Short mmCIF file of C-alpha atoms and ligand atoms in Angstrom, two decimals:
data_model
loop_
_atom_site.label_atom_id
_atom_site.label_comp_id
_atom_site.label_asym_id
_atom_site.label_seq_id
_atom_site.Cartn_x
_atom_site.Cartn_y
_atom_site.Cartn_z
CA VAL A 241 -27.80 -84.14 117.18
CA TRP A 242 -26.46 -80.68 117.06
CA ALA A 243 -23.59 -79.60 114.89
CA ALA A 244 -21.17 -76.88 115.82
CA LYS A 245 -21.45 -75.00 112.56
CA ALA A 246 -25.19 -74.52 112.77
CA TRP A 247 -24.92 -73.58 116.40
CA ARG A 248 -22.36 -70.95 115.58
CA GLU A 249 -24.63 -69.56 112.91
CA GLY A 250 -27.40 -69.33 115.45
CA ASP A 251 -29.57 -71.78 113.56
CA PRO A 252 -29.59 -75.03 115.46
CA GLY A 253 -33.10 -75.81 114.25
CA GLY A 254 -31.80 -75.49 110.70
CA THR A 255 -29.67 -78.57 111.16
CA ARG A 256 -32.63 -80.80 110.52
CA ALA A 257 -32.08 -82.44 107.20
CA GLY A 258 -35.05 -84.69 107.31
CA ARG A 259 -36.06 -84.11 103.76
CA ARG A 260 -37.51 -86.74 101.52
CA PRO A 261 -34.89 -89.48 100.94
CA ARG A 262 -33.04 -88.76 97.74
CA ALA A 263 -30.47 -90.43 95.56
CA GLY A 264 -27.28 -90.74 97.56
CA SER A 265 -28.90 -90.43 100.95
CA VAL A 266 -28.39 -93.17 103.47
CA PRO A 267 -31.17 -95.63 102.73
CA THR A 268 -31.92 -96.30 106.36
CA GLY A 269 -35.28 -94.59 106.36
CA PHE A 270 -34.12 -93.38 109.74
CA LEU A 271 -31.10 -91.22 109.32
CA ASP A 272 -31.43 -89.34 106.09
CA VAL A 273 -27.95 -88.09 105.44
CA ASP A 274 -26.47 -87.19 102.10
CA VAL A 275 -23.33 -89.28 101.81
CA THR A 276 -22.38 -88.12 98.33
CA SER A 277 -21.39 -84.57 99.29
CA ALA A 278 -18.78 -85.30 101.90
CA PRO A 279 -18.07 -81.86 103.36
CA LEU A 280 -21.74 -81.07 103.64
CA ALA A 281 -22.87 -84.35 105.06
CA LEU A 282 -22.60 -83.47 108.69
CA GLU A 283 -23.08 -79.76 108.40
CA CYS A 284 -26.64 -80.20 107.26
CA LEU A 285 -27.08 -82.77 109.94
CA TYR A 286 -30.07 -84.96 110.50
CA THR A 287 -32.58 -85.49 113.14
CA PRO A 288 -32.50 -89.24 113.58
CA TRP A 289 -35.58 -91.00 112.37
CA ALA A 290 -38.57 -91.42 114.56
CA PRO A 291 -41.89 -92.88 113.48
CA GLY A 292 -43.87 -90.11 111.76
CA THR A 293 -43.33 -87.84 108.80
CA ASP A 294 -43.99 -84.21 107.99
CA SER A 295 -45.98 -82.86 105.08
CA ASP A 296 -43.06 -83.49 102.71
CA GLY A 297 -42.84 -87.07 103.84
CA ALA A 298 -39.79 -86.21 105.95
CA PRO A 299 -39.33 -87.61 109.44
CA THR A 300 -40.02 -85.15 112.22
CA PRO A 301 -39.21 -85.37 115.91
CA GLN A 302 -42.45 -83.57 116.74
CA ASP A 303 -44.53 -86.38 115.30
CA CYS A 304 -43.03 -88.83 117.71
CA PRO A 305 -41.52 -86.86 120.54
CA ARG A 306 -40.79 -89.99 122.56
CA VAL A 307 -38.27 -91.39 120.08
CA PHE A 308 -34.77 -90.09 119.47
CA SER A 309 -34.12 -92.88 116.98
CA ALA A 310 -35.69 -96.34 116.73
CA GLY A 311 -32.40 -97.56 115.31
CA LEU A 312 -31.83 -98.93 111.87
CA ASP A 313 -34.81 -99.54 109.68
CA LEU A 314 -35.58 -103.21 110.10
CA THR A 315 -37.60 -103.25 106.92
CA GLU A 316 -34.32 -102.59 105.09
CA MET A 317 -32.99 -105.85 106.48
CA CYS A 318 -35.98 -108.06 105.78
CA GLY A 319 -37.10 -109.74 102.59
CA ARG A 320 -34.65 -107.90 100.32
CA ASN A 321 -31.86 -109.17 98.12
CA PRO A 322 -28.12 -109.42 98.87
CA ALA A 323 -27.25 -106.42 96.69
CA HIS A 324 -29.71 -104.30 98.65
CA TYR A 325 -28.27 -105.45 101.98
CA ALA A 326 -24.73 -104.69 100.79
CA GLU A 327 -25.64 -101.19 99.68
CA TYR A 328 -27.57 -100.59 102.87
CA TRP A 329 -24.75 -101.71 105.14
CA LYS A 330 -22.19 -99.67 103.24
CA ALA A 331 -24.34 -96.60 103.85
CA VAL A 332 -24.66 -97.41 107.55
CA GLN A 333 -20.87 -97.75 107.78
CA GLU A 334 -20.44 -94.45 105.96
CA LEU A 335 -22.87 -92.66 108.24
CA TRP A 336 -21.12 -93.92 111.34
CA LEU A 337 -17.61 -93.20 110.06
CA ARG A 338 -18.50 -89.65 109.10
CA THR A 339 -20.23 -88.98 112.37
CA TYR A 340 -17.55 -90.64 114.46
CA LEU A 341 -14.67 -88.91 112.65
CA SER A 342 -16.34 -85.53 112.23
CA SER A 343 -14.14 -82.64 113.24
CA LEU A 344 -17.27 -80.77 114.32
CA VAL A 345 -18.39 -80.78 117.91
CA LEU A 346 -21.43 -83.07 118.06
CA VAL A 347 -23.75 -83.11 121.04
CA ALA A 348 -26.59 -85.63 121.13
CA ALA A 349 -29.73 -84.19 122.71
CA ILE A 350 -31.59 -87.43 123.37
CA ASN A 351 -35.26 -86.75 123.86
CA GLY A 352 -36.67 -90.23 123.44
CA ALA A 353 -35.95 -93.93 123.07
CA CYS A 354 -32.50 -94.60 121.70
CA PRO A 355 -32.00 -98.30 120.90
CA ALA A 356 -29.30 -99.95 118.76
CA GLY A 357 -28.56 -97.80 115.69
CA GLY A 358 -29.84 -94.76 117.61
CA CYS A 359 -27.43 -95.50 120.40
CA ILE A 360 -24.54 -95.98 118.01
CA ILE A 361 -25.09 -92.56 116.44
CA ALA A 362 -25.36 -90.98 119.89
CA LEU A 363 -22.13 -92.75 120.83
CA ALA A 364 -20.42 -91.25 117.79
CA CYS A 365 -21.11 -87.80 119.23
CA ASP A 366 -18.77 -86.07 121.63
CA CYS A 367 -21.29 -85.81 124.40
CA ARG A 368 -24.77 -87.11 125.24
CA VAL A 369 -27.55 -85.37 127.15
CA LEU A 370 -30.54 -87.61 127.93
CA ALA A 371 -33.99 -86.53 129.04
CA ASP A 372 -34.96 -87.92 132.41
CA ASN A 373 -37.90 -90.12 131.50
CA PRO A 374 -37.98 -93.78 132.55
CA LYS A 375 -39.25 -94.72 129.07
CA TYR A 376 -36.19 -93.29 127.34
CA HIS A 377 -33.98 -96.34 127.23
CA ILE A 378 -30.63 -96.40 125.50
CA GLY A 379 -28.32 -99.26 124.56
CA LEU A 380 -27.52 -101.99 122.09
CA ASN A 381 -30.39 -104.46 122.15
CA GLU A 382 -29.46 -106.45 119.03
CA THR A 383 -29.44 -109.84 120.75
CA LEU A 384 -33.13 -109.41 121.62
CA LEU A 385 -33.81 -109.21 117.90
CA GLY A 386 -31.87 -112.43 117.36
CA ILE A 387 -29.01 -110.57 115.70
CA THR A 388 -25.48 -109.62 116.72
CA ALA A 389 -24.04 -106.15 117.11
CA PRO A 390 -21.20 -105.75 114.60
CA PHE A 391 -17.69 -105.40 116.01
CA TRP A 392 -17.57 -101.65 115.50
CA PHE A 393 -20.79 -101.12 117.47
CA LYS A 394 -19.16 -103.20 120.19
CA ASP A 395 -15.94 -101.18 119.98
CA ALA A 396 -17.81 -97.90 120.43
CA TYR A 397 -19.64 -99.39 123.40
CA VAL A 398 -16.45 -100.65 125.03
CA ASN A 399 -14.75 -97.30 124.47
CA THR A 400 -17.58 -95.61 126.33
CA ILE A 401 -18.65 -97.91 129.16
CA GLY A 402 -15.78 -100.38 129.41
CA HIS A 403 -15.37 -104.06 128.67
CA ARG A 404 -17.25 -105.74 131.48
CA ALA A 405 -20.32 -103.50 131.31
CA SER A 406 -20.37 -103.91 127.52
CA GLU A 407 -20.01 -107.66 127.70
CA GLN A 408 -22.96 -107.93 130.03
CA ALA A 409 -25.16 -105.35 128.31
CA LEU A 410 -24.44 -106.70 124.82
CA GLN A 411 -25.23 -110.29 125.69
CA LEU A 412 -28.42 -109.32 127.49
CA GLY A 413 -29.41 -106.76 124.85
CA TYR A 414 -29.90 -104.48 127.81
CA LEU A 415 -31.48 -101.07 127.34
CA PHE A 416 -30.43 -98.72 130.14
CA PRO A 417 -32.97 -96.38 131.74
CA PRO A 418 -31.61 -92.83 132.25
CA SER A 419 -30.28 -93.20 135.80
CA GLU A 420 -28.36 -96.37 134.93
CA ALA A 421 -27.15 -94.91 131.62
CA LEU A 422 -25.65 -92.04 133.58
CA GLN A 423 -24.15 -94.31 136.18
CA VAL A 424 -22.42 -96.52 133.62
CA GLY A 425 -21.20 -93.51 131.58
CA LEU A 426 -23.31 -94.19 128.52
CA VAL A 427 -24.61 -90.62 128.71
CA ASP A 428 -22.95 -87.58 130.24
CA GLN A 429 -25.96 -85.79 131.67
CA VAL A 430 -29.55 -86.67 132.53
CA VAL A 431 -31.77 -83.62 132.82
CA PRO A 432 -35.49 -82.83 132.94
CA GLU A 433 -37.08 -83.18 129.54
CA ASP A 434 -37.60 -79.45 128.99
CA GLN A 435 -33.92 -78.78 129.66
CA VAL A 436 -32.41 -81.17 127.14
CA LEU A 437 -31.81 -78.65 124.38
CA SER A 438 -30.58 -75.86 126.64
CA THR A 439 -28.22 -78.27 128.36
CA ALA A 440 -26.98 -79.54 125.00
CA LEU A 441 -26.29 -75.96 123.95
CA SER A 442 -24.38 -75.28 127.16
CA GLU A 443 -22.33 -78.40 126.54
CA MET A 444 -21.71 -77.25 123.00
CA ALA A 445 -20.45 -73.89 124.28
CA ARG A 446 -18.10 -75.66 126.66
CA TRP A 447 -16.59 -77.78 123.89
CA LEU A 448 -16.38 -74.85 121.47
CA ALA A 449 -14.46 -72.79 124.00
CA VAL A 450 -11.45 -75.04 123.39
CA PRO A 451 -9.18 -74.04 120.48
CA ASP A 452 -10.58 -75.91 117.49
CA HIS A 453 -7.35 -77.28 116.05
CA ALA A 454 -6.23 -78.72 119.38
CA ARG A 455 -9.63 -80.23 120.07
CA GLN A 456 -9.87 -81.73 116.58
CA LEU A 457 -6.39 -83.25 116.67
CA THR A 458 -7.13 -84.72 120.07
CA LYS A 459 -10.46 -86.12 118.93
CA ASN A 460 -8.80 -87.74 115.97
CA MET A 461 -6.04 -89.14 118.15
CA MET A 462 -8.62 -90.72 120.44
CA ARG A 463 -10.84 -92.13 117.70
CA LYS A 464 -8.51 -93.08 114.86
CA ALA A 465 -7.67 -96.62 115.95
CA THR A 466 -11.34 -97.56 116.33
CA ALA A 467 -12.30 -96.07 112.98
CA ASP A 468 -9.26 -97.60 111.25
CA ARG A 469 -10.32 -101.02 112.43
CA LEU A 470 -13.51 -100.73 110.42
CA LEU A 471 -11.82 -98.93 107.51
CA ARG A 472 -9.35 -101.79 107.13
CA GLN A 473 -12.12 -104.35 106.80
CA ARG A 474 -15.09 -102.52 105.37
CA ASP A 475 -15.67 -104.98 102.54
CA ALA A 476 -15.34 -107.99 104.80
CA ASP A 477 -17.77 -106.37 107.24
CA ILE A 478 -20.27 -105.88 104.41
CA GLN A 479 -19.88 -109.50 103.33
CA ASN A 480 -20.36 -110.68 106.92
CA PHE A 481 -23.47 -108.57 107.27
CA VAL A 482 -24.93 -109.83 103.99
CA SER A 483 -24.31 -113.50 104.68
CA PHE A 484 -25.54 -113.13 108.26
CA ILE A 485 -28.71 -111.25 107.41
CA CYS A 486 -29.54 -113.58 104.51
CA ARG A 487 -29.72 -116.61 106.79
CA ASP A 488 -33.24 -118.01 106.99
CA SER A 489 -33.07 -118.13 110.79
CA ILE A 490 -32.08 -114.45 111.00
CA GLN A 491 -34.76 -113.37 108.56
CA LYS A 492 -37.27 -115.29 110.62
CA SER A 493 -36.13 -113.64 113.87
CA LEU A 494 -36.37 -110.17 112.36
CA GLN A 495 -39.82 -110.82 110.96
CA VAL A 496 -41.06 -112.11 114.31
CA TYR A 497 -39.62 -109.03 116.03
CA LEU A 498 -41.18 -106.62 113.54
CA GLU A 499 -44.51 -108.38 113.86
CA LYS A 500 -44.33 -108.06 117.65
CA LEU A 501 -43.67 -104.33 117.28
CA ARG A 502 -46.65 -103.94 115.01
CA GLN A 503 -48.90 -105.93 117.32
CA ARG A 504 -47.75 -103.98 120.35
CA LYS A 505 -48.89 -100.87 118.56
CA GLY A 506 -52.34 -102.32 118.00
C1 LIG B 269 -20.97 -115.26 113.74
C2 LIG B 269 -21.25 -114.32 112.65
C3 LIG B 269 -21.14 -112.91 113.08
C4 LIG B 269 -21.45 -112.01 111.94
C5 LIG B 269 -21.73 -110.65 112.43
C6 LIG B 269 -22.37 -109.84 111.36
C7 LIG B 269 -22.98 -108.63 111.95
C8 LIG B 269 -24.32 -108.31 111.34
C9 LIG B 269 -25.27 -107.92 112.40
C10 LIG B 269 -26.42 -107.12 111.94
C11 LIG B 269 -26.54 -105.89 112.77
C12 LIG B 269 -27.73 -105.11 112.42
C13 LIG B 269 -27.82 -103.95 113.34
C14 LIG B 269 -28.97 -103.42 113.66
C15 LIG B 269 -29.06 -102.27 114.58
C16 LIG B 269 -30.46 -101.76 114.79
O1 LIG B 269 -30.62 -100.58 114.92
S1 LIG B 269 -31.73 -102.87 114.84
C17 LIG B 269 -33.15 -101.92 115.29
C18 LIG B 269 -33.33 -101.94 116.78
N1 LIG B 269 -34.44 -101.12 117.14
C19 LIG B 269 -35.36 -101.53 118.00
O2 LIG B 269 -35.31 -102.61 118.53
C20 LIG B 269 -36.46 -100.55 118.29
C21 LIG B 269 -37.78 -101.15 118.07
N2 LIG B 269 -38.79 -100.16 118.26
C22 LIG B 269 -39.30 -99.85 119.48
O3 LIG B 269 -38.90 -100.35 120.50
C23 LIG B 269 -40.38 -98.82 119.50
O4 LIG B 269 -40.88 -98.70 118.20
C24 LIG B 269 -39.92 -97.45 119.99
C25 LIG B 269 -39.65 -97.51 121.52
C26 LIG B 269 -38.67 -96.95 119.28
C27 LIG B 269 -41.06 -96.43 119.74
O5 LIG B 269 -42.21 -96.87 120.34
P1 LIG B 269 -43.60 -96.21 119.90
O6 LIG B 269 -43.49 -94.74 119.94
O7 LIG B 269 -44.63 -96.87 120.73
O8 LIG B 269 -43.73 -96.58 118.36
P2 LIG B 269 -44.21 -97.95 117.79
O9 LIG B 269 -45.69 -97.91 117.71
O10 LIG B 269 -43.62 -99.09 118.51
O11 LIG B 269 -43.61 -97.95 116.32
C28 LIG B 269 -44.25 -97.22 115.28
C29 LIG B 269 -44.01 -97.92 113.97
O12 LIG B 269 -42.58 -98.00 113.72
C30 LIG B 269 -42.22 -99.36 113.49
N3 LIG B 269 -40.82 -99.51 113.93
C31 LIG B 269 -40.36 -99.26 115.15
N4 LIG B 269 -39.03 -99.48 115.19
C32 LIG B 269 -38.69 -99.87 113.94
C33 LIG B 269 -37.44 -100.22 113.34
N5 LIG B 269 -36.29 -100.22 114.02
N6 LIG B 269 -37.45 -100.56 112.04
C34 LIG B 269 -38.60 -100.55 111.32
N7 LIG B 269 -39.82 -100.21 111.84
C35 LIG B 269 -39.83 -99.89 113.13
C36 LIG B 269 -43.21 -100.14 114.26
O13 LIG B 269 -43.28 -101.46 113.80
C37 LIG B 269 -44.48 -99.35 113.94
O14 LIG B 269 -44.80 -99.62 112.59
P3 LIG B 269 -46.28 -99.56 112.03
O15 LIG B 269 -46.67 -98.11 112.17
O16 LIG B 269 -47.11 -100.45 112.89
O17 LIG B 269 -46.18 -100.02 110.63
#
């Protein structure tokens, strides 16, 4: 994900904030964003988590070039206590709200798989450029894990691809390959893999050419109702998440899914 400020400063690579998780960072293990320093949070933006870490223990895209984001860290949702789940979900909400409501131009350069939480962060951006590789699927696959996408994931989906396509894709947990993602409007461009970043930068230039104040006011006008819906019921959403995720049947489903992932690797 590329932030306008860094782009303007000619340092898009410097937006990677994948440092070792620290106090106050979103405990997703995937998207390491400092949520305690509000104005900075998005300006030292993250590279969404992909399996692999650099020498500092920080996630790096290079270590797993085929993954944009594997979504939320399932190990944060398994075998923990209710207080942990509540804190975790609050951080996920915060990450999404800040990304979704950012006044910066955000362009998602999607160079790998982009399921669930990865998709929701890409959807919070202003524009999505996806590499044309049949393995790079994008979408909300929660039902395949035996869980439900929360209402604000659903809202972001509906806002982007419409009600009928969302209804079908959400129930099926469907992950769209690039051509279908483009067709349904889930991404804005599909380009050869080696052109993802240059295309994202061109898109960024296009968006930045618009007077900032007018673009920002318009963005807020378009997004406010969706964000307000979550803001009005943040605590209830956390309670729903905690009681849902604590169910034995849900824990079991998640463990089975994680185990399958691990076995697939072997
Ligand atoms: C009526 C009541 C209603 C109440 C409603 C309440 C609402 C509450 C709902 C709760 C919602 C919760 C929302 C969750 C959103 C999510 O994001 S869930 C996560 C979804 N993600 C996935 O399904 C992706 C799974 N991963 C993959 O498909 C692949 O890993 C990959 C395509 C991303 C990459 O493939 P590859 O490069 O081959 O890597 P792997 O070898 O598969 O993986 C390496 C390594 O990473 C582990 N891993 C992968 N994904 C995750 C993950 N999401 N979390 C944790 N760990 C993950 C994988 O197991 C391997 O681990 P090991 O190295 O073997 O330890």
